[in-house]
Amino acid sequence: MGDLRLPSRINSWWIIIPIALIGMIIHIISKGLYDLHRDELLYASLGDHLAWGYATVPPSIAFFAAVARGIFGDTTFAIGFFPAVIGAVSLIFTCLIAKELGGRNWAVFITGLSFLLTTASLRIFSLFQPVCFDVFYWIFSCYLIIRLINSRDPKIWIYLFIVWGLAFLNKYMIVFFVISFFVAFFLSPHRKLIRSWYFLIGMLAGFIIILPNVMWQITHGFPVIHHMSELRDTQLVNVDPGSFLLMQVMMNFPVLIIWVFGVVYLLFFKTARPYRFIGYLFILIIATFLLLKGKHYYTVGIYPVLMAAGGFAAEKYFSGKTAFLKYVMVALVIIISLPLVPVGLPVLKPDKMVKYGHVFSEYLSPEFLKWEDGEIHSLPQDYADMQGWEELVRIVASKYQTLSDEEKDSCVIFTENYGEAGALYFYGKKYGLPEPLSFHESLIFWAPDRLTADKLIKVGETDDMDQLVNNYELIGTITNPYAREYGLPVYYCWNPKPALYQIYAEKVKRYKNRYK
């Protein structure tokens, strides 16, 4: 069904496979210098509670977490496995886009090298987050779209809608890609390809795939709307257009010469006319997230197709006397990329990364040190979010393991946010800790309606502690100065007052009512 044969100039596999394997190995061996990221800890915990939806994400990330941990256990390798593999597959399909455009060995090599070394790819495929899968779905969509144009085979619509359905189950951001694609597609002469029963069949297939999550959203009061509203008020409010546009350059700066050439080729070269709508697609996506004040990395999935177009254009137009320019481009990519590797991969210890960040900010830009609060910090936010988690778990365990079996049965661990809870979910198992309680994000779904325990290990400050319990003591604090949670206190509380149970029941009811 459908013409999905790989490009006929298949001799380039000897280039594609080694580059893809290098990328996968780099991501696997770089995992472990830091703790897991706070988001990775959340998504790993979702794997223990499989469902058709969650407060902030669709269901597929939990499925991958469950599979990875089921095969490799609660290990750093397990969490890093799928991002590394999906990064390699994404690189392969980016190279295949270059071949589908008509490229040969040079185009494939430049494209693969660009994808491998660009800062955005290094960062994205080092973290177990929906964004790494999202980038793959965008790349695969672009490959299928170009196959559709080249083969004129309408059956490919079915594959496209299936990919979009799966992408929807990973991250709702695919909706903006699809809308932008159809706007650009209708502006092209290829729009007549929509007049096919296969288009309608594909729509039906995609709808069937997303239906369970849509029903989950309906029955839970559309958590995605609540999440987007909260995101807009707490994070997106700090996004400014200048910073957004600057980061479009910075996150792919090492291969700027490649993807910009790709944009120019798609928009202005006569031979690119069949694919011009992809240039329009790029403009529409940038404009959409610029207007919506989206985070800069929301657009990252569109850049690989630009790298492929740039690689092909370089091969096609730099020949004869200008052939040396291809070598210049490769040299520039390598020379610029290598010093910037620490921006994408956590290969430097925190103290050295702080020094690196200071030099980077002074001579290039401080934007990569800007956090969601809009402020410049000493470490990139992602790196600060990979600090102190196992230390937190050890602090909790140091008290919990001193309790008798009877006391453990009547003791709960309560956290303020998903990072703290995720750390206790993931690292806590090897310390013999029970699952924590939290009201944050999807964790509220698993919290009991009423609290029955009479002992509590509380992670984080509580202003009204004296009103809730008769006795409490400070167990310890996170001492890692590079951790985002630096100084976070942990308390052991006992002899609770009636107010604790009342306030707990009221909060659980209020938070759960959001999802009804």
PDB file of C-alpha atoms in Angstrom, residues 212-309:
ATOM      1  CA  PRO A 212      -8.884   7.360  23.120  1.00  0.00           C
ATOM      2  CA  ASN A 213      -6.901  10.421  24.198  1.00  0.00           C
ATOM      3  CA  VAL A 214      -9.617  12.801  22.999  1.00  0.00           C
ATOM      4  CA  MET A 215     -12.186  10.856  25.039  1.00  0.00           C
ATOM      5  CA  TRP A 216      -9.852  10.973  28.040  1.00  0.00           C
ATOM      6  CA  GLN A 217      -9.575  14.748  27.651  1.00  0.00           C
ATOM      7  CA  ILE A 218     -13.357  15.074  27.475  1.00  0.00           C
ATOM      8  CA  THR A 219     -14.002  12.937  30.539  1.00  0.00           C
ATOM      9  CA  HIS A 220     -11.338  14.799  32.548  1.00  0.00           C
ATOM     10  CA  GLY A 221     -12.427  18.323  31.669  1.00  0.00           C
ATOM     11  CA  PHE A 222      -9.763  19.004  29.039  1.00  0.00           C
ATOM     12  CA  PRO A 223      -6.623  19.187  31.209  1.00  0.00           C
ATOM     13  CA  VAL A 224      -4.675  20.380  28.165  1.00  0.00           C
ATOM     14  CA  ILE A 225      -6.550  23.703  28.299  1.00  0.00           C
ATOM     15  CA  HIS A 226      -5.772  24.161  31.977  1.00  0.00           C
ATOM     16  CA  HIS A 227      -2.123  23.252  31.355  1.00  0.00           C
ATOM     17  CA  MET A 228      -1.736  25.678  28.458  1.00  0.00           C
ATOM     18  CA  SER A 229      -3.332  28.449  30.510  1.00  0.00           C
ATOM     19  CA  GLU A 230      -0.958  27.785  33.406  1.00  0.00           C
ATOM     20  CA  LEU A 231       1.998  27.561  31.009  1.00  0.00           C
ATOM     21  CA  ARG A 232       1.073  30.882  29.451  1.00  0.00           C
ATOM     22  CA  ASP A 233       0.819  32.617  32.834  1.00  0.00           C
ATOM     23  CA  THR A 234       3.978  31.175  34.409  1.00  0.00           C
ATOM     24  CA  GLN A 235       6.438  30.579  31.548  1.00  0.00           C
ATOM     25  CA  LEU A 236       5.356  31.887  28.145  1.00  0.00           C
ATOM     26  CA  VAL A 237       4.771  35.320  29.643  1.00  0.00           C
ATOM     27  CA  ASN A 238       8.574  35.598  29.881  1.00  0.00           C
ATOM     28  CA  VAL A 239       9.102  34.868  26.168  1.00  0.00           C
ATOM     29  CA  ASP A 240       9.890  37.949  24.096  1.00  0.00           C
ATOM     30  CA  PRO A 241      10.032  38.033  20.279  1.00  0.00           C
ATOM     31  CA  GLY A 242      13.660  39.114  20.123  1.00  0.00           C
ATOM     32  CA  SER A 243      14.815  36.296  22.375  1.00  0.00           C
ATOM     33  CA  PHE A 244      12.686  33.800  20.457  1.00  0.00           C
ATOM     34  CA  LEU A 245      14.208  34.797  17.112  1.00  0.00           C
ATOM     35  CA  LEU A 246      17.726  34.906  18.510  1.00  0.00           C
ATOM     36  CA  MET A 247      17.345  31.378  19.873  1.00  0.00           C
ATOM     37  CA  GLN A 248      16.213  30.179  16.429  1.00  0.00           C
ATOM     38  CA  VAL A 249      19.716  31.081  15.326  1.00  0.00           C
ATOM     39  CA  MET A 250      21.536  29.963  18.456  1.00  0.00           C
ATOM     40  CA  MET A 251      20.055  26.473  18.844  1.00  0.00           C
ATOM     41  CA  ASN A 252      21.274  25.546  15.362  1.00  0.00           C
ATOM     42  CA  PHE A 253      24.139  28.021  15.173  1.00  0.00           C
ATOM     43  CA  PRO A 254      26.882  25.460  14.357  1.00  0.00           C
ATOM     44  CA  VAL A 255      25.085  24.573  11.115  1.00  0.00           C
ATOM     45  CA  LEU A 256      23.693  28.022  10.367  1.00  0.00           C
ATOM     46  CA  ILE A 257      25.363  28.090   6.964  1.00  0.00           C
ATOM     47  CA  ILE A 258      23.646  24.806   6.020  1.00  0.00           C
ATOM     48  CA  TRP A 259      20.038  25.417   7.055  1.00  0.00           C
ATOM     49  CA  VAL A 260      19.995  29.057   5.923  1.00  0.00           C
ATOM     50  CA  PHE A 261      21.232  27.917   2.524  1.00  0.00           C
ATOM     51  CA  GLY A 262      18.392  25.380   2.632  1.00  0.00           C
ATOM     52  CA  VAL A 263      15.805  28.106   3.278  1.00  0.00           C
ATOM     53  CA  VAL A 264      17.192  30.256   0.479  1.00  0.00           C
ATOM     54  CA  TYR A 265      17.205  27.297  -1.891  1.00  0.00           C
ATOM     55  CA  LEU A 266      13.614  26.313  -1.101  1.00  0.00           C
ATOM     56  CA  LEU A 267      12.252  29.838  -1.389  1.00  0.00           C
ATOM     57  CA  PHE A 268      14.162  31.263  -4.357  1.00  0.00           C
ATOM     58  CA  PHE A 269      15.828  28.620  -6.556  1.00  0.00           C
ATOM     59  CA  LYS A 270      13.950  27.569  -9.685  1.00  0.00           C
ATOM     60  CA  THR A 271      14.829  23.882  -9.258  1.00  0.00           C
ATOM     61  CA  ALA A 272      13.247  23.923  -5.786  1.00  0.00           C
ATOM     62  CA  ARG A 273       9.823  24.926  -7.116  1.00  0.00           C
ATOM     63  CA  PRO A 274       8.195  21.520  -6.395  1.00  0.00           C
ATOM     64  CA  TYR A 275       9.243  21.853  -2.732  1.00  0.00           C
ATOM     65  CA  ARG A 276       8.767  25.604  -2.300  1.00  0.00           C
ATOM     66  CA  PHE A 277       5.816  25.096   0.008  1.00  0.00           C
ATOM     67  CA  ILE A 278       8.245  23.606   2.562  1.00  0.00           C
ATOM     68  CA  GLY A 279       9.934  27.002   2.709  1.00  0.00           C
ATOM     69  CA  TYR A 280       6.502  28.527   3.305  1.00  0.00           C
ATOM     70  CA  LEU A 281       5.881  25.888   5.969  1.00  0.00           C
ATOM     71  CA  PHE A 282       9.025  27.030   7.795  1.00  0.00           C
ATOM     72  CA  ILE A 283       7.915  30.667   7.699  1.00  0.00           C
ATOM     73  CA  LEU A 284       4.409  29.796   8.918  1.00  0.00           C
ATOM     74  CA  ILE A 285       5.715  27.735  11.839  1.00  0.00           C
ATOM     75  CA  ILE A 286       8.095  30.485  12.944  1.00  0.00           C
ATOM     76  CA  ALA A 287       5.348  33.106  12.616  1.00  0.00           C
ATOM     77  CA  THR A 288       2.824  30.959  14.505  1.00  0.00           C
ATOM     78  CA  PHE A 289       4.990  30.389  17.562  1.00  0.00           C
ATOM     79  CA  LEU A 290       6.251  33.965  17.438  1.00  0.00           C
ATOM     80  CA  LEU A 291       2.678  35.247  17.653  1.00  0.00           C
ATOM     81  CA  LEU A 292       1.683  32.693  20.297  1.00  0.00           C
ATOM     82  CA  LYS A 293       4.822  33.437  22.357  1.00  0.00           C
ATOM     83  CA  GLY A 294       5.880  29.801  22.185  1.00  0.00           C
ATOM     84  CA  LYS A 295       9.146  28.516  23.576  1.00  0.00           C
ATOM     85  CA  HIS A 296      12.013  28.650  21.117  1.00  0.00           C
ATOM     86  CA  TYR A 297      12.429  24.866  20.892  1.00  0.00           C
ATOM     87  CA  TYR A 298       8.839  24.345  19.730  1.00  0.00           C
ATOM     88  CA  THR A 299      10.096  24.940  16.176  1.00  0.00           C
ATOM     89  CA  VAL A 300      13.115  22.650  16.290  1.00  0.00           C
ATOM     90  CA  GLY A 301      11.478  19.841  14.292  1.00  0.00           C
ATOM     91  CA  ILE A 302      11.372  21.880  11.081  1.00  0.00           C
ATOM     92  CA  TYR A 303      15.127  22.513  10.881  1.00  0.00           C
ATOM     93  CA  PRO A 304      16.285  19.025   9.798  1.00  0.00           C
ATOM     94  CA  VAL A 305      14.442  19.299   6.475  1.00  0.00           C
ATOM     95  CA  LEU A 306      16.189  22.653   5.961  1.00  0.00           C
ATOM     96  CA  MET A 307      19.537  20.987   6.649  1.00  0.00           C
ATOM     97  CA  ALA A 308      18.699  18.350   4.052  1.00  0.00           C
ATOM     98  CA  ALA A 309      17.736  21.025   1.527  1.00  0.00           C
TER      99      ALA A 309
END
